[in-house]
Coordinates of C-alpha atoms in Angstrom, one line a residue:
X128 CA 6.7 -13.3 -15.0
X129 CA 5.0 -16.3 -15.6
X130 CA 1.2 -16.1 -16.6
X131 CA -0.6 -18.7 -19.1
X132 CA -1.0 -15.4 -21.1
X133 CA 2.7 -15.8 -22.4
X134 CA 2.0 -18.8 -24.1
X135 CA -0.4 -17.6 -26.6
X136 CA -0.1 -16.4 -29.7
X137 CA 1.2 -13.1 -30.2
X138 CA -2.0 -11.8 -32.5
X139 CA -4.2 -11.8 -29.4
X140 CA -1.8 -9.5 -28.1
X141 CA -2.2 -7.3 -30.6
X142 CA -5.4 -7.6 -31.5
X143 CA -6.0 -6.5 -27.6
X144 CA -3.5 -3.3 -28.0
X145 CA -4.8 -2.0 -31.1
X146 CA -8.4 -2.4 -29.7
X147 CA -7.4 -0.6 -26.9
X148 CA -4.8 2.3 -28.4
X149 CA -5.7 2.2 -32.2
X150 CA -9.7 1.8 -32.6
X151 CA -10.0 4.6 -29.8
X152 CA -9.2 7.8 -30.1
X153 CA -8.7 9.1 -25.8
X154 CA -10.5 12.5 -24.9
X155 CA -8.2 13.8 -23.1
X156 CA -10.4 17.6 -22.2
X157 CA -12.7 17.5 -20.2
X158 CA -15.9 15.1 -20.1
X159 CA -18.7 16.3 -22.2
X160 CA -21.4 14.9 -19.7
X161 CA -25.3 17.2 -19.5
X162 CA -26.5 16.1 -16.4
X163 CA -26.8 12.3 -15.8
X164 CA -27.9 9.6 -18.2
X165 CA -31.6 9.4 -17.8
X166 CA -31.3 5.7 -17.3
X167 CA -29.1 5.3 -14.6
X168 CA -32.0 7.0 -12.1
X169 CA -34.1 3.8 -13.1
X170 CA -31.8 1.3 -11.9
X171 CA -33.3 -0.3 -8.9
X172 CA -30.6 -0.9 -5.9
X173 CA -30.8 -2.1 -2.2
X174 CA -28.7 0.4 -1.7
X175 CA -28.6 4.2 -3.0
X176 CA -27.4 5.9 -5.9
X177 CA -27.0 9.7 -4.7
X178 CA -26.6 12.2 -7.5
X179 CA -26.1 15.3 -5.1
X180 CA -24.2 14.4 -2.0
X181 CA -21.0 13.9 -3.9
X182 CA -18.7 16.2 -2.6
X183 CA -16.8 14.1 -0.1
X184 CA -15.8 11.8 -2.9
X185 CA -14.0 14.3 -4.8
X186 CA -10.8 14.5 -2.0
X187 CA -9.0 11.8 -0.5
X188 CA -5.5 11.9 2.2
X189 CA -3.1 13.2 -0.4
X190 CA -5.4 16.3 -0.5
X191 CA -3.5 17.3 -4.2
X192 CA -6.4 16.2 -6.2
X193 CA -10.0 17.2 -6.2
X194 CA -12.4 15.2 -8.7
X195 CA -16.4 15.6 -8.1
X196 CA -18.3 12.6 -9.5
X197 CA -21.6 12.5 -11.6
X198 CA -23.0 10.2 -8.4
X199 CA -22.1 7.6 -5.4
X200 CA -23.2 4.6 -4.6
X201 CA -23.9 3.2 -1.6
X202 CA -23.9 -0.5 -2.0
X203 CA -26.2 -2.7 -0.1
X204 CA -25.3 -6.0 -2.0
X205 CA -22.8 -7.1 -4.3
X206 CA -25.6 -6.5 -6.9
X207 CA -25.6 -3.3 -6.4
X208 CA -21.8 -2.7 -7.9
X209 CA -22.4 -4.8 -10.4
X210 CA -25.5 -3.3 -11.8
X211 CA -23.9 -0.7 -12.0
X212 CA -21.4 -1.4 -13.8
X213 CA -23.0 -3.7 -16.0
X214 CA -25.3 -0.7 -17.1
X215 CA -22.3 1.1 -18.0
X216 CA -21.1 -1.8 -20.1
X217 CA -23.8 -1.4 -22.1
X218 CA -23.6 1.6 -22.5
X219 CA -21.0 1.2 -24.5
X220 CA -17.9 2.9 -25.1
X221 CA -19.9 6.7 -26.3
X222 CA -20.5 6.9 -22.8
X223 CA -17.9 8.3 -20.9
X224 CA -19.1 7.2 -17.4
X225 CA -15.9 6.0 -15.3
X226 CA -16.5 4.1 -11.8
X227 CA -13.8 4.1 -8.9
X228 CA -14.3 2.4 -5.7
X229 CA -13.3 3.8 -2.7
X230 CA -12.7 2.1 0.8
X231 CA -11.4 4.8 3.3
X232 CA -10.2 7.4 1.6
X233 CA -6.3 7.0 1.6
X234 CA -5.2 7.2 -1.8
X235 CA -2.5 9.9 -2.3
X236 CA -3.4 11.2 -5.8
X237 CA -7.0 10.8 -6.8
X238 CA -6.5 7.4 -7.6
X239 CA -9.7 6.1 -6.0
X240 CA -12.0 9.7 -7.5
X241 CA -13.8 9.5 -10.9
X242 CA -14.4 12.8 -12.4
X243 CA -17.7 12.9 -13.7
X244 CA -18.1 9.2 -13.0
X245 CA -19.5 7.3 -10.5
X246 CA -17.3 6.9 -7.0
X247 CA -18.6 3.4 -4.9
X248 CA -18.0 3.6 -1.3
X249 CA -17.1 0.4 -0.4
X250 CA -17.3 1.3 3.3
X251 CA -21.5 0.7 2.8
X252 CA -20.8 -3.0 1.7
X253 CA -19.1 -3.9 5.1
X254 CA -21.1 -6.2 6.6
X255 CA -21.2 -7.0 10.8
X256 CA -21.1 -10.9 9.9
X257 CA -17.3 -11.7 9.3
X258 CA -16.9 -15.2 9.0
X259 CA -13.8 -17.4 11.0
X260 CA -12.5 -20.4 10.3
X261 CA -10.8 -22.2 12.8
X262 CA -9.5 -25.1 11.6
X263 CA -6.0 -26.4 10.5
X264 CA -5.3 -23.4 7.9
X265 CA -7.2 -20.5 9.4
X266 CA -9.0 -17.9 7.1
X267 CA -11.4 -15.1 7.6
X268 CA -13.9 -14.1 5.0
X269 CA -14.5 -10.1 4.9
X270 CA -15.7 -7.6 2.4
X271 CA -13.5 -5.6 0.2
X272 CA -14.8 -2.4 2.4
X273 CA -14.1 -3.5 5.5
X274 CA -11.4 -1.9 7.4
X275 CA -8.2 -4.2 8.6
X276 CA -8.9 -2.9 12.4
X277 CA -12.3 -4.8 12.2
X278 CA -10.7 -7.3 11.1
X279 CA -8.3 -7.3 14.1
X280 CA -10.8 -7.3 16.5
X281 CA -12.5 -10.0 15.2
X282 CA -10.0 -12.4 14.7
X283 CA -8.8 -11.9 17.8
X284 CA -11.8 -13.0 19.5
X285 CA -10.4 -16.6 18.1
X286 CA -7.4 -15.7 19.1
X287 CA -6.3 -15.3 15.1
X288 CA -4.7 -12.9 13.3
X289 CA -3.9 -12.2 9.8
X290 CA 0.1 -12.9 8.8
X291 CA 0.3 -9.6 6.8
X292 CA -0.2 -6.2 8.0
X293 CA 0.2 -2.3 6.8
X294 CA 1.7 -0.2 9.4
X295 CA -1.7 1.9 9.2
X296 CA -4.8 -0.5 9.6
X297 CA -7.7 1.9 8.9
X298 CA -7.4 1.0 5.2
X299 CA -9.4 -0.7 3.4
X300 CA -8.8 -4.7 2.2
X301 CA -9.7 -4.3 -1.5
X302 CA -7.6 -1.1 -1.0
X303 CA -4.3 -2.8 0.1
X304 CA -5.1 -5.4 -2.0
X305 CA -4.9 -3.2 -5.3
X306 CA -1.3 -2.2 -4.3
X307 CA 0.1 -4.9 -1.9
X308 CA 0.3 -4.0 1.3
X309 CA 3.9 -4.1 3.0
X310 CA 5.0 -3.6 6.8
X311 CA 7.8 -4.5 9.2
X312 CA 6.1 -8.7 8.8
X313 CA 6.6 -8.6 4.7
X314 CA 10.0 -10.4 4.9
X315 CA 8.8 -13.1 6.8
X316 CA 5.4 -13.4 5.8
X317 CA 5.6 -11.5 2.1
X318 CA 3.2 -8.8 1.3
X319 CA -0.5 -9.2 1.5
X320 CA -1.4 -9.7 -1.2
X321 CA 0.7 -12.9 -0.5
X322 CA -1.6 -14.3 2.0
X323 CA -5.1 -14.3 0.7
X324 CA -6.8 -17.5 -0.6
X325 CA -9.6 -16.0 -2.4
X326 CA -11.6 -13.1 -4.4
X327 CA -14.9 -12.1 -4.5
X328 CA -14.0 -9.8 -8.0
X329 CA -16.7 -7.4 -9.8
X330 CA -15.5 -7.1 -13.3
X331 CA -15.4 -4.0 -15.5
X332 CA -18.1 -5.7 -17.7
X333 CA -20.2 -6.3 -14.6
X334 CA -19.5 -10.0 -14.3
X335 CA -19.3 -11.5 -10.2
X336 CA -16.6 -14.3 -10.2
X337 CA -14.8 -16.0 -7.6
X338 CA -11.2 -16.6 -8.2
X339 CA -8.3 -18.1 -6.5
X340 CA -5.1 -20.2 -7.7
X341 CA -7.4 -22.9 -8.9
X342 CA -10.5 -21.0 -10.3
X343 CA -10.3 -18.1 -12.3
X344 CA -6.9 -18.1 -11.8
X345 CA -5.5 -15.2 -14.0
X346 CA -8.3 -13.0 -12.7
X347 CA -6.9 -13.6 -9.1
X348 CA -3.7 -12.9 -10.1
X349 CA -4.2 -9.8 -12.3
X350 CA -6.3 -7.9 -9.6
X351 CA -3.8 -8.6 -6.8
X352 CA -1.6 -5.4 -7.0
X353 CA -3.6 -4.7 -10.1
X354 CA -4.1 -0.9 -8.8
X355 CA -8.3 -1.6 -9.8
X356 CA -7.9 -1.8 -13.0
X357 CA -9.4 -5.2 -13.9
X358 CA -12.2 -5.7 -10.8
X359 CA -13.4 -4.3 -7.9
X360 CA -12.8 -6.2 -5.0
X361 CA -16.1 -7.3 -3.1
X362 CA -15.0 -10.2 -0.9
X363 CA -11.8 -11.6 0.3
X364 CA -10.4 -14.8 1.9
X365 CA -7.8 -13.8 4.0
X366 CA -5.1 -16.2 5.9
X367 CA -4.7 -16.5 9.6
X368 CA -2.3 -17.8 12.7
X369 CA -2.3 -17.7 16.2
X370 CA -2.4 -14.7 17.8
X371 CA 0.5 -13.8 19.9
X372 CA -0.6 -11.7 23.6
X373 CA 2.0 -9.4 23.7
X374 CA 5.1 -7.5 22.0
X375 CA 8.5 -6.5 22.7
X376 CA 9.1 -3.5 20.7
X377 CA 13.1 -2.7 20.6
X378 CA 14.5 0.7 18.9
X379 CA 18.2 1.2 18.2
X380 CA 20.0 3.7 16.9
X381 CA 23.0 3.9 14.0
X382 CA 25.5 6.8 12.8
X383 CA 26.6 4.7 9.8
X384 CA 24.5 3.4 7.0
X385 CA 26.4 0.6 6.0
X386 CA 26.3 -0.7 9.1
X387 CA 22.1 -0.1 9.6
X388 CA 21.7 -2.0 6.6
X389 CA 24.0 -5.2 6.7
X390 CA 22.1 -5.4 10.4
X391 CA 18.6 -4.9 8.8
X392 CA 19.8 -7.8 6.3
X393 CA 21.3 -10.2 8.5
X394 CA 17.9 -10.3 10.6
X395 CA 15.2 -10.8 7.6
X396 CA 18.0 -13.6 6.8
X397 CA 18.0 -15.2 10.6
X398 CA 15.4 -18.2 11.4
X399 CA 13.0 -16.4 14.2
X400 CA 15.0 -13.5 15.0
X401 CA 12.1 -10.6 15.0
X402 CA 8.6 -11.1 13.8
X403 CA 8.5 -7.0 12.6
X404 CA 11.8 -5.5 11.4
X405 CA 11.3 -1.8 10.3
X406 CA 13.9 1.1 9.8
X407 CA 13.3 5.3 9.8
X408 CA 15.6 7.8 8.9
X409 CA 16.2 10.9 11.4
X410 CA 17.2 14.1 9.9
X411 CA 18.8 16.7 12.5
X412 CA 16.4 16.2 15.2
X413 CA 17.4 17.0 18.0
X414 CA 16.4 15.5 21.9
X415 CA 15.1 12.4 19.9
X416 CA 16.1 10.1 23.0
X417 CA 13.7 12.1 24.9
X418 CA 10.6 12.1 22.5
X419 CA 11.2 8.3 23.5
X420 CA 10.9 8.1 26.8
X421 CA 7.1 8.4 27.7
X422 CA 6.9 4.7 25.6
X423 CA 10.1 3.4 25.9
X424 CA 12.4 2.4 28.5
X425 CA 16.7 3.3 27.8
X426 CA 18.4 -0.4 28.5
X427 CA 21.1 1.8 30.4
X428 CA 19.4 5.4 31.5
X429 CA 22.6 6.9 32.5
X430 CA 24.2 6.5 29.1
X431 CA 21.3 7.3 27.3
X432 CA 21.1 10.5 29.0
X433 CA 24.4 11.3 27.7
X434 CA 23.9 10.7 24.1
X435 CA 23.6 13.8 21.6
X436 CA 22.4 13.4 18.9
X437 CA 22.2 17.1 17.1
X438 CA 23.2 18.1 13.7
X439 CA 23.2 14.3 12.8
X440 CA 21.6 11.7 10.5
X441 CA 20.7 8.6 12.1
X442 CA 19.3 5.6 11.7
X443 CA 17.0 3.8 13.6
X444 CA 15.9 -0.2 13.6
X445 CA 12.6 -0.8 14.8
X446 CA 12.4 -4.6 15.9
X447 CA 9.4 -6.6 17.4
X448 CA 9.2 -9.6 18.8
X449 CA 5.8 -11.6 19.4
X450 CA 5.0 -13.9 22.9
X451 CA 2.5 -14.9 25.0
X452 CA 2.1 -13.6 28.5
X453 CA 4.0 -16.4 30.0
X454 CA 7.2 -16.5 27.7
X455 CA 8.0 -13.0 28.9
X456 CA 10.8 -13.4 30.8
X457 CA 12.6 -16.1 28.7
X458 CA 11.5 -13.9 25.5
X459 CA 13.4 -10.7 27.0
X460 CA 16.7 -13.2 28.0
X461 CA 16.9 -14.1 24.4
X462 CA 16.1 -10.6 22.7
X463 CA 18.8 -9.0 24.7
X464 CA 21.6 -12.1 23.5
X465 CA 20.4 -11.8 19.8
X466 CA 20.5 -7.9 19.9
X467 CA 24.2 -8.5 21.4
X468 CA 25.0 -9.3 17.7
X469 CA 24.0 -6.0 16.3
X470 CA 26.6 -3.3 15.9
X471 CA 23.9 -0.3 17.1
X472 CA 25.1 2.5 19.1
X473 CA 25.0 1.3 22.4
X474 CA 23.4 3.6 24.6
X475 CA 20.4 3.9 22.6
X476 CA 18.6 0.6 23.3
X477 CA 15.5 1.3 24.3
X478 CA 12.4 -1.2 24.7
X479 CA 8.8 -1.5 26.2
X480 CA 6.3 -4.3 26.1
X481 CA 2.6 -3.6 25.2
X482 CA -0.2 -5.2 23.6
X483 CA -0.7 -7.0 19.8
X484 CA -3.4 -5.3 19.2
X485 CA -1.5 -1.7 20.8
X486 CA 1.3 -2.7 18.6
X487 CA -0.1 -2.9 15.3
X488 CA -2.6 0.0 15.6
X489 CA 0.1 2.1 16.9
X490 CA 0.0 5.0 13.7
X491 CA -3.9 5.3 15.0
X492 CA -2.4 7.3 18.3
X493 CA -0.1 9.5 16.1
X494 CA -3.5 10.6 14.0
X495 CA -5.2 10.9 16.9
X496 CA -3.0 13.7 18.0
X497 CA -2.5 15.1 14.2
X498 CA -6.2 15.6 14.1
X499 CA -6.8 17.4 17.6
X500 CA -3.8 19.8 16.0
X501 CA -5.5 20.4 12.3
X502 CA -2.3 18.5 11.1
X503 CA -3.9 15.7 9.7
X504 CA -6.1 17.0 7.3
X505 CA -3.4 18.3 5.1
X506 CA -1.4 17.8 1.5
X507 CA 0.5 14.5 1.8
X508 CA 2.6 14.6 -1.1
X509 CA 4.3 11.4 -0.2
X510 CA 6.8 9.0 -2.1
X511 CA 7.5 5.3 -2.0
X512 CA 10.3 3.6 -3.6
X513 CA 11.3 -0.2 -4.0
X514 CA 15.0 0.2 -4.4
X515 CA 17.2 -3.3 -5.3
X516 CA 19.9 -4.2 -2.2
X517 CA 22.6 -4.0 -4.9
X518 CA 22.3 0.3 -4.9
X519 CA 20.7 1.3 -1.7
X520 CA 24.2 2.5 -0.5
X521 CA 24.4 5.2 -3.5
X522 CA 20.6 6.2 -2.6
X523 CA 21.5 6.4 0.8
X524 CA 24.6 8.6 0.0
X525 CA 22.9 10.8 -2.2
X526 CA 19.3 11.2 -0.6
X527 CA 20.6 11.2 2.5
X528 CA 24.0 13.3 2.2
X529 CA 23.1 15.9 -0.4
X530 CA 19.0 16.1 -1.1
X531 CA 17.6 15.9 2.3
X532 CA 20.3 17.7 4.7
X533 CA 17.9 20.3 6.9
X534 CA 14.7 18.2 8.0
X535 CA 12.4 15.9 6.9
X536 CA 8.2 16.8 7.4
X537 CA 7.0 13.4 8.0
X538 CA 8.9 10.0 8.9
X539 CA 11.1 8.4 6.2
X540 CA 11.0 4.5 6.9
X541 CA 13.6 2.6 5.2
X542 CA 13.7 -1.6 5.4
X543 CA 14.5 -4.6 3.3
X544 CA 12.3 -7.3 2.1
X545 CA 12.8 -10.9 0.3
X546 CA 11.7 -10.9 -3.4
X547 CA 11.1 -14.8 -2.4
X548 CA 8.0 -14.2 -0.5
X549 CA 6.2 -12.2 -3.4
X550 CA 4.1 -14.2 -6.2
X551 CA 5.5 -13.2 -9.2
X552 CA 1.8 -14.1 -11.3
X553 CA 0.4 -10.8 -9.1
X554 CA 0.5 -7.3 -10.9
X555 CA 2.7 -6.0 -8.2
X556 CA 5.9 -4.9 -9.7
X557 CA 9.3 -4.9 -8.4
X558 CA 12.7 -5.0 -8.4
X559 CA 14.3 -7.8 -10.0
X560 CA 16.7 -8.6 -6.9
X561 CA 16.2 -11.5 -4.5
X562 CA 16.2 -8.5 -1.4
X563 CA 15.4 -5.1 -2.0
X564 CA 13.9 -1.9 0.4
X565 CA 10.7 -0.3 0.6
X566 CA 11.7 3.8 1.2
X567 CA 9.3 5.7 2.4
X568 CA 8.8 9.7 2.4
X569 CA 5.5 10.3 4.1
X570 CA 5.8 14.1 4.3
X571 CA 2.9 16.3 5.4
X572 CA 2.6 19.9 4.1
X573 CA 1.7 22.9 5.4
X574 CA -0.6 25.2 3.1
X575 CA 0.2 28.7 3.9
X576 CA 3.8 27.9 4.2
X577 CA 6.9 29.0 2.1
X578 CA 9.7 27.6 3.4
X579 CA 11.0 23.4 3.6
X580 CA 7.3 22.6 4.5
X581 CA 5.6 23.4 2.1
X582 CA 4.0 21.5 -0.5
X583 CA 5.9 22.8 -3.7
X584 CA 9.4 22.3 -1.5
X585 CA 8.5 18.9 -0.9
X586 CA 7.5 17.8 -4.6
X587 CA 10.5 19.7 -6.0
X588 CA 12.6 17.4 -3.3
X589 CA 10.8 14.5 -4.9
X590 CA 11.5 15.3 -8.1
X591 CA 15.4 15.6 -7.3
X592 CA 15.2 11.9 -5.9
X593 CA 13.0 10.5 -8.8
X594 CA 15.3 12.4 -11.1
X595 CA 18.5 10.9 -9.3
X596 CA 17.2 7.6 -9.3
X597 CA 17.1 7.6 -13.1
X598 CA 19.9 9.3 -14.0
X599 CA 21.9 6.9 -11.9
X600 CA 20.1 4.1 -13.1
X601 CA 19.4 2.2 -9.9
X602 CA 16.4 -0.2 -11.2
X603 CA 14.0 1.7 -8.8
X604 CA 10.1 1.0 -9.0
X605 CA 7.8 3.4 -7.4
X606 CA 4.9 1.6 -4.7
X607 CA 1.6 3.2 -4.8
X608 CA 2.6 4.6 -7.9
X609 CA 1.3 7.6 -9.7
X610 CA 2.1 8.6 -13.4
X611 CA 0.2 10.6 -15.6
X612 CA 1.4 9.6 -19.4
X613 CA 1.3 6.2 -20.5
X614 CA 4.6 5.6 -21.6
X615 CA 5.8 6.3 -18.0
X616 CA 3.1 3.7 -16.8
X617 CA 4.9 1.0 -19.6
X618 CA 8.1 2.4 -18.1
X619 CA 7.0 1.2 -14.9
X620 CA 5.6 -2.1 -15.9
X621 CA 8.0 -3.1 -18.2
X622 CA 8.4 -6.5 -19.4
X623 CA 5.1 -6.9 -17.5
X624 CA 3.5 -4.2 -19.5
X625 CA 2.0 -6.6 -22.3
X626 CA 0.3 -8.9 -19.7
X627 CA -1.4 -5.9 -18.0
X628 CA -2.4 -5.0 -21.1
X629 CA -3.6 -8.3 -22.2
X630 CA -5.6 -8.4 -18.7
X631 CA -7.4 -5.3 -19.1
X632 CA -8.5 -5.6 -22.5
X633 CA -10.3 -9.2 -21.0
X634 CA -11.3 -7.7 -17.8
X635 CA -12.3 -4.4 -18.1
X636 CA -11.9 -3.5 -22.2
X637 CA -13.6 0.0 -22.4
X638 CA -11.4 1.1 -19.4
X639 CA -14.7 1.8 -16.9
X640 CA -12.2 1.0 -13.9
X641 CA -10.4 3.0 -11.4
X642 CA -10.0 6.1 -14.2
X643 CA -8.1 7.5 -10.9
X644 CA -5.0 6.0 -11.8
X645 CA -4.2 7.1 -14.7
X646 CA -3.0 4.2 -17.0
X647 CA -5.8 3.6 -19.0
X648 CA -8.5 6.6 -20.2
X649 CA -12.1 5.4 -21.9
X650 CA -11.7 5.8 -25.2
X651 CA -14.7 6.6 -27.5
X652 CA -14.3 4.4 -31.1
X653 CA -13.2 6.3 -34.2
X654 CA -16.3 6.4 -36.2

């Protein structure tokens, strides 16, 4: 990894990681906090620092973890976070105030909570003014709590669109920005954390700096994929293009594995094949054609009709192509000729057209209905692996024939990506393979339950794949990862480990950051 950290001397180095392991001793019971610190009630905000409403900010989706603050803000300004945190700076490292931001409330394992610290919602700093550029490299400027919907709909009033997209867009963009953000576009377009031109950043000593490639460079680096831990995200340039009209969305169905994947890895490879290439894993479901056919259309209805698919594993691609309204009809002629090439089970071609906009906020139906059933607010103990090319047919074999054999509880997407469209200077780690897959276990739990569904079935079933993974030595990084000792966290990062170090001792050196997370704990000194 490259970083203009590497090339100097090795004291700073160590001079940062004894400051931050040696000099401190970590509490690791419980903070010692009476009440709140007379002086943060006399900080003056054009927003609102609420020491009693708190309770929402102590949950989040995975619904695993429950955390209750000291406070929350409620950020009317910039000024307001950094305040803040600037007071806590000063505070000094006696003080054992954390601060977390939170956007929407998606984090899986209290990673954006702050027990006994402060919790910003990030959602109060979205502003109604999001500005457009038009011109010959298109970029919209949002705030770090603004949801990616919004910035749908506003982009498209230009008819622009960012490149990069989650498959969920009510997220936030300093969220997705801490991790990466990956969906069906990343191997064309890389992840997003890829396609942004600029930070706003909020550092953990309270400083405001803009950053990009050419200001403030290593800052812009380390909080891309940098999990919080170095700034909160307050602004972001994001890149755009045109806006296609509509989609072709295309799902095919596979018995074999091999043959799903050297499919999957022959289109990110082919020059403007499909603009989204995605993959799921089906686990003994049965009358999945049907659940199909109130969106999609079988190419052949008579042969789909006939197709059983009980007691089996399958494999479904999930293709999109983009057009506008008046390229349908030549777009459909040359979908059906390049899917000709694919080695899919026949009778289960099934398309339909709809909207961009219907397209990419398609999860939003699915929780729609999840919430009208109480399904939706529930445990969500999922997993995300990046797994190199080079042993994603031994995962396959053993996750797929031996762990999971009875059901899955949630969708399992599966899909390669091209290590050449990620910026190696980010924090994001990954495999060290030119292509590699994003897997995705996004179980749901059911509380009372005892049997396959239930929460403790499902982490014991992640445990066997984690524990798999290592003992078969398959180079596997976990996304949106969660550990809770540090040498698991160096683990993770490994050669990268010193740099992140090296970045949070400048950026945020008593650890007041994202405490959520795990790596880092604030320390109090020895004497």
């Amino acid at each position: 990894m490259s970083s203009p950290f590497l090339t100097q001397n090795n004291r700073f180095f160590w001079r940062s990681f004894m400051f931050l392991f040696l000099n401190c001793i970590t509490i690791r019971t419980k903070p010692c906090c009476s009440g709140n610190p007379p002086s943060l009630r006399t900080l003056t905000f054009d927003g609102d620092l609420t020491f009693d409403e708190v309770h929402h900010a102590a949950t989040d989706f995975g619904h695993r973890f429950q955390m209750l603050p000291l406070a929350v803000l409620h950020p009317k300004s910039v000024s307001d976070i950094a305040t803040t945190i600037k007071h806590i700076w000063h505070l000094g490292a006696h003080s054992n105030i954390t601060v977390a931001a939170r956007g929407h409330g998606h984090s899986l394992h209290g990673q954006a909570q702050a027990h006994h610290g402060i919790v910003i919602n990030m959602e109060a700093l979205r502003s109604p003014k999001k500005h457009v550029y038009t011109g010959k490299a298109p970029y919209v400027d949002v705030s770090g709590g603004e949801l990616w919907i919004n910035v749908l709909h506003e982009t498209l009033k230009y008819g622009l669109a960012p490149k990069s997209w989650t498959d969920y867009l009510h997220l936030s963009i300093g969220g997705t920005l801490s991790n990466a953000g990956i969906s069906g576009q990343a191997f064309r377009h890389g992840p997003q954390i890829s396609n942004v031109h600029q930070l706003e950043v909020v550092t953990g000593k309270g400083e405001v700096l803009n950053c990009s490639e050419n200001q403030n460079d290593d800052l812009f680096y380390s909080v891309l994929g940098g999990l919080g831990q170095f700034g909160i995200i307050t602004r972001a340039r994001i890149s755009l293009e045109a806006a296609p009209q509509k989609v072709k969305w295309i799902r095919v169905l596979y018995s074999d594995f091999t043959t799903f994947a050297r499919d999957q890895e022959h289109l990110i490879a082919a020059e403007k094949a499909f603009d989204y290439i995605e993959g799921f894993v089906i686990i003994n479901r049965t009358g999945i054609l049907n659940n199909w056919r109130s969106s999609f259309d079988p190419q052949d209805p008579v042969q789909a009709s006939q197709f059983k698919s009980d007691g089996k594993t399958l494999f479904c691609l999930e293709l999109a192509k983009y057009f506008n309204t008046d390229e349908s009809d030549q777009q459909h002629e040359e979908i059906i000729n390049k899917l000709s090439l694919l080695k899919y089970i026949q009778p289960t071609l099934f398309l339909t057209e709809v909207s961009y906009e219907e397209f990419l906020d398609r999860v939003h139906v699915s929780e729609v209905k999840l919430q009208s059933k109480g399904l939706w607010e529930v445990p969500h103990p999922w997993l995300n692996l990046l797994i190199p090319k080079s042993n994603i047919q031994a995962f396959a074999e053993e996750v797929f024939g031996n762990i999971l054999t009875t059901t899955s509880n949630g969708p399992i997407l599966i899909y390669p990506v091209n290590k050449s469209k990620w910026d190696n200077r980010t924090s994001a780690v990954i495999p060290d393979e030119d292509i590699f897959y994003l897997v995705a276990f996004l179980s749901s739990a059911v509380n009372s339950s005892a049997g396959t569904d239930s929460l403790e079935h499902i982490l014991t079933q992640n445990k066997r794949i984690l524990e798999f993974c290592e003992t078969a030595n398959l180079g596997v990084k976990q996304y949106l990862p969660h550990y809770t000792m540090q040498e698991d966290w160096q683990a993770h990062f490994g050669p990268q480990w010193k740099v992140f170090v090296q970045r949070k001792s400048t950026y945020d050196p008593l650890a007041i950051l994202a405490p959520g997370q795990r790596i880092f704990q604030k320390a109090i000194p020895f004497w």
